[in-house]
Coordinates of C-alpha atoms and ligand atoms in Angstrom, one line a residue:
M1 CA 40.0 -1.8 1.1
S2 CA 40.0 -5.2 -0.5
V3 CA 39.7 -5.1 -4.3
D4 CA 38.5 -7.9 -6.5
L5 CA 41.2 -7.3 -9.1
A6 CA 40.2 -10.2 -11.4
R7 CA 36.7 -8.8 -11.6
V8 CA 37.9 -5.2 -12.2
L9 CA 40.3 -6.3 -14.9
S10 CA 37.9 -8.6 -16.7
S11 CA 35.2 -6.0 -16.7
R12 CA 37.4 -3.2 -18.2
Y13 CA 37.6 -3.2 -22.0
A14 CA 38.6 -0.9 -24.8
T15 CA 35.4 1.2 -25.2
K16 CA 34.6 1.8 -28.8
V17 CA 31.4 3.8 -28.5
F18 CA 31.0 6.5 -25.8
D19 CA 27.8 8.0 -24.6
A20 CA 28.1 11.8 -25.3
D21 CA 25.4 12.4 -22.7
K22 CA 27.3 10.7 -19.9
P23 CA 30.4 12.7 -19.0
A24 CA 32.9 11.4 -16.5
A25 CA 32.3 12.9 -13.0
E26 CA 34.7 15.7 -12.1
D27 CA 35.8 14.1 -8.8
K28 CA 36.7 11.0 -10.7
T29 CA 38.7 12.8 -13.4
Q30 CA 40.5 14.7 -10.7
Q31 CA 41.5 11.4 -9.0
L32 CA 42.6 10.1 -12.3
I33 CA 44.8 13.2 -12.9
E34 CA 46.4 12.6 -9.5
T35 CA 47.2 9.0 -10.5
L36 CA 49.3 10.5 -13.3
R37 CA 51.3 12.6 -10.9
L38 CA 51.9 9.6 -8.7
A39 CA 53.0 7.2 -11.5
P40 CA 56.4 5.5 -11.0
S41 CA 59.3 6.0 -13.4
S42 CA 62.9 4.9 -13.8
I43 CA 65.1 6.9 -11.5
N44 CA 62.0 8.9 -10.7
S45 CA 62.7 10.8 -13.9
Q46 CA 59.0 11.7 -14.5
P47 CA 59.9 12.7 -18.1
W48 CA 56.4 13.5 -19.1
H49 CA 53.5 15.9 -19.4
F50 CA 49.8 15.1 -19.7
Y51 CA 47.1 17.1 -21.5
V52 CA 43.6 16.6 -20.3
I53 CA 41.1 18.0 -22.7
S54 CA 37.4 18.2 -22.0
N55 CA 36.6 21.3 -24.1
P56 CA 34.3 20.1 -27.0
E57 CA 35.8 22.3 -29.7
E58 CA 39.4 21.3 -28.7
K59 CA 38.5 17.6 -28.6
R60 CA 37.1 18.0 -32.1
R61 CA 40.2 19.9 -33.3
L62 CA 42.4 17.1 -32.0
S63 CA 40.3 14.4 -33.6
Q64 CA 41.7 15.6 -36.9
C65 CA 44.9 13.7 -36.3
A66 CA 43.1 10.5 -35.3
W67 CA 42.4 7.6 -37.6
D68 CA 38.8 7.7 -38.9
S69 CA 37.8 4.7 -36.7
N70 CA 38.9 6.7 -33.6
K71 CA 37.5 10.2 -34.5
A72 CA 34.0 9.7 -32.9
K73 CA 35.7 8.7 -29.6
F74 CA 37.3 12.1 -29.3
D75 CA 33.9 13.8 -29.9
D76 CA 31.7 11.6 -27.7
A77 CA 33.9 10.8 -24.7
S78 CA 34.1 13.5 -22.1
H79 CA 37.9 13.6 -21.7
V80 CA 40.9 13.0 -23.9
F81 CA 44.1 12.5 -22.2
V82 CA 47.2 13.0 -24.3
F83 CA 50.3 11.4 -22.8
C84 CA 53.5 13.2 -23.8
G85 CA 57.2 12.4 -23.2
K86 CA 60.0 14.9 -23.0
T87 CA 62.0 15.0 -26.3
T88 CA 65.1 14.3 -24.3
Y89 CA 66.4 13.9 -20.7
E90 CA 69.6 15.5 -19.6
I91 CA 71.8 16.0 -16.6
E92 CA 70.1 19.4 -16.0
D93 CA 66.8 17.4 -15.5
L94 CA 68.5 15.2 -13.0
Q95 CA 69.9 18.2 -11.2
A96 CA 66.4 19.8 -11.0
L97 CA 65.0 16.5 -9.7
E98 CA 67.6 16.2 -6.9
E99 CA 66.9 19.8 -6.0
L100 CA 63.2 19.0 -5.6
V101 CA 64.1 15.9 -3.5
A102 CA 66.2 18.1 -1.2
E103 CA 63.5 20.8 -1.0
Q104 CA 60.7 18.3 -0.3
R105 CA 62.7 16.2 2.2
G106 CA 64.5 19.1 3.8
T107 CA 68.0 17.6 3.0
E108 CA 71.1 18.7 1.1
V109 CA 71.2 18.2 -2.7
N110 CA 72.8 14.8 -3.2
Q111 CA 75.4 15.7 -5.8
A112 CA 76.9 12.2 -5.8
R113 CA 73.5 10.8 -6.9
V114 CA 73.4 13.3 -9.7
E115 CA 76.8 12.1 -10.9
F116 CA 75.9 8.4 -10.5
L117 CA 72.6 8.6 -12.3
G118 CA 74.1 11.0 -14.8
G119 CA 76.4 8.1 -15.8
F120 CA 73.3 6.0 -16.5
V121 CA 71.5 8.7 -18.5
N122 CA 74.7 9.4 -20.5
S123 CA 75.1 5.7 -21.3
M124 CA 72.1 6.0 -23.6
D125 CA 72.4 7.6 -27.0
A126 CA 69.7 9.9 -28.3
T127 CA 67.6 7.0 -29.7
E128 CA 67.8 4.8 -26.6
R129 CA 66.9 7.8 -24.5
K130 CA 63.9 8.5 -26.7
Y131 CA 62.6 5.0 -26.2
W132 CA 63.5 5.0 -22.5
I133 CA 61.3 8.1 -22.1
R134 CA 58.5 6.5 -24.1
D135 CA 58.7 3.4 -21.8
Q136 CA 58.2 5.6 -18.8
V137 CA 55.1 7.3 -20.4
Y138 CA 53.7 3.9 -21.1
L139 CA 54.1 2.9 -17.4
A140 CA 52.0 5.9 -16.5
F141 CA 49.5 4.9 -19.2
G142 CA 49.2 1.3 -17.7
Q143 CA 48.5 2.7 -14.3
F144 CA 46.0 5.1 -15.8
L145 CA 44.1 2.3 -17.5
L146 CA 43.9 0.3 -14.3
S147 CA 42.9 3.5 -12.4
C148 CA 40.0 4.1 -14.9
A149 CA 38.7 0.6 -14.2
L150 CA 39.0 1.1 -10.4
L151 CA 37.1 4.4 -10.7
E152 CA 34.4 2.7 -12.9
L153 CA 35.2 4.9 -15.8
D154 CA 35.3 3.5 -19.3
A155 CA 38.4 4.1 -21.4
C156 CA 39.9 3.4 -24.8
P157 CA 43.7 3.4 -25.2
V158 CA 44.5 5.0 -28.6
E159 CA 47.6 4.8 -30.7
G160 CA 45.6 5.2 -33.9
F161 CA 46.6 8.8 -34.5
S162 CA 49.4 10.7 -36.1
R163 CA 51.9 11.6 -33.5
E164 CA 53.4 14.3 -35.8
E165 CA 50.0 15.9 -36.3
M166 CA 49.2 15.8 -32.6
D167 CA 52.5 17.5 -31.8
E168 CA 51.6 20.2 -34.3
L169 CA 48.0 20.6 -33.0
L170 CA 49.2 21.0 -29.4
G171 CA 52.4 22.9 -30.2
L172 CA 54.4 20.3 -28.4
K173 CA 57.8 20.7 -30.2
E174 CA 58.4 24.1 -28.8
K175 CA 57.6 22.8 -25.3
G176 CA 60.2 20.1 -25.6
L177 CA 57.5 17.4 -25.8
N178 CA 56.3 14.6 -28.1
S179 CA 52.9 12.9 -28.0
V180 CA 53.1 9.2 -27.2
V181 CA 49.6 7.7 -26.7
V182 CA 46.1 8.9 -26.0
G183 CA 43.5 7.7 -23.4
I184 CA 39.9 8.5 -24.1
V185 CA 37.7 8.5 -21.0
G186 CA 33.9 8.6 -20.4
H187 CA 31.1 6.1 -20.2
R188 CA 30.1 3.5 -22.7
H189 CA 27.1 3.9 -25.0
E190 CA 24.5 1.2 -24.5
D191 CA 25.0 0.3 -28.2
D192 CA 28.8 -0.3 -27.8
F193 CA 29.5 -3.5 -29.6
N194 CA 32.8 -4.2 -27.7
T195 CA 31.6 -4.8 -24.1
P196 CA 32.9 -8.0 -22.6
V197 CA 29.4 -9.4 -22.7
K198 CA 29.0 -8.8 -26.5
A199 CA 32.7 -9.5 -27.4
S200 CA 34.3 -11.7 -24.9
K201 CA 37.9 -11.0 -23.9
V202 CA 40.4 -12.9 -25.8
R203 CA 43.7 -13.7 -24.2
Y204 CA 46.4 -16.4 -24.7
P205 CA 46.3 -19.3 -22.2
I206 CA 48.3 -18.7 -19.0
E207 CA 50.9 -21.3 -19.8
Q208 CA 51.8 -19.5 -23.0
V209 CA 52.4 -16.2 -21.3
V210 CA 53.6 -17.0 -17.8
T211 CA 56.4 -19.3 -16.6
E212 CA 56.4 -19.8 -12.8
I213 CA 59.8 -20.9 -11.4
R214 CA 59.1 -21.8 -7.8
Ligands
LIG301 C1 48.7 1.0 -26.6 C2 47.3 0.6 -27.1 C3 46.9 1.3 -28.2 C4 45.6 1.0 -28.7 N1 45.1 1.7 -29.8 C5 43.8 1.6 -30.1 C6 43.2 2.4 -31.1 O1 43.8 3.3 -31.7 N2 41.8 2.3 -31.3 C7 41.1 1.3 -30.7 O2 39.9 1.3 -30.9 N3 41.6 0.5 -29.8 C8 42.9 0.6 -29.5 N4 43.5 -0.2 -28.5 C9 42.7 -1.2 -27.9 C10 43.2 -2.7 -28.1 O3 42.9 -3.2 -29.3 C11 42.6 -3.5 -26.9 O4 43.1 -3.0 -25.7 C12 42.9 -5.0 -27.1 O5 42.3 -5.5 -28.2 C13 42.5 -5.8 -25.8 O6 41.1 -5.6 -25.6 P1 40.6 -5.0 -24.2 O7 41.3 -3.8 -23.9 O8 39.1 -4.8 -24.5 O9 40.7 -6.0 -23.2 C14 44.8 0.0 -28.1 C15 45.3 -0.6 -26.9 C16 46.5 -0.3 -26.4 C17 47.0 -1.0 -25.2

């Protein structure tokens, strides 16, 4: 399959107005969910959990924690993806991961790897670890946005909500999770003012953001 990446990436945009009568197709949202599971992460830590909400009352309830400018997106788009990170990552998590590797590959648990990677994890204090976990969640989020575009689904990345309130609404603390970022998915309303045709994409020139050293 050859993909015209430039076309895909210049046609995706942060959708501001969703069409409540055009839900995302189930087979596409299932493919999107699989992209979350397949996302890469540092040391394959996968320190995350994703909530995928399509229930209308639940979407409305969660919209309470969104900025006013984002509330209608929760209502009108068919799916709200809440990207969460673990509150911490410990040696026990590494041990469980290596046990999964052994189980899935039919090998012995690589205890030396647990020790080695444990040194890396332990080199981070609690704050560094929190941001490291958040970095991993954002990697999955980037892959998710690209995947939406490839699946011809419209999406809006959303940080405009209270993480503390989202954590409360989803009961995340007791599950050892924190909300990080939200992805709203559906199809654009024909009146959306932010399509690339109505509001052209603004990016810095290539020389300002890229230095090629050949
Ligand atoms: C992490 C992140 C958070 C964002 N949060 C919001 C938001 O809360 N509400 C909103 O309408 N747009 C939000 N945006 C959309 C950005 O403003 C938009 O991606 C940016 O202006 C580039 O435009 P484009 O995505 O249409 O190319 C967010 C984007 C990102 C990547």
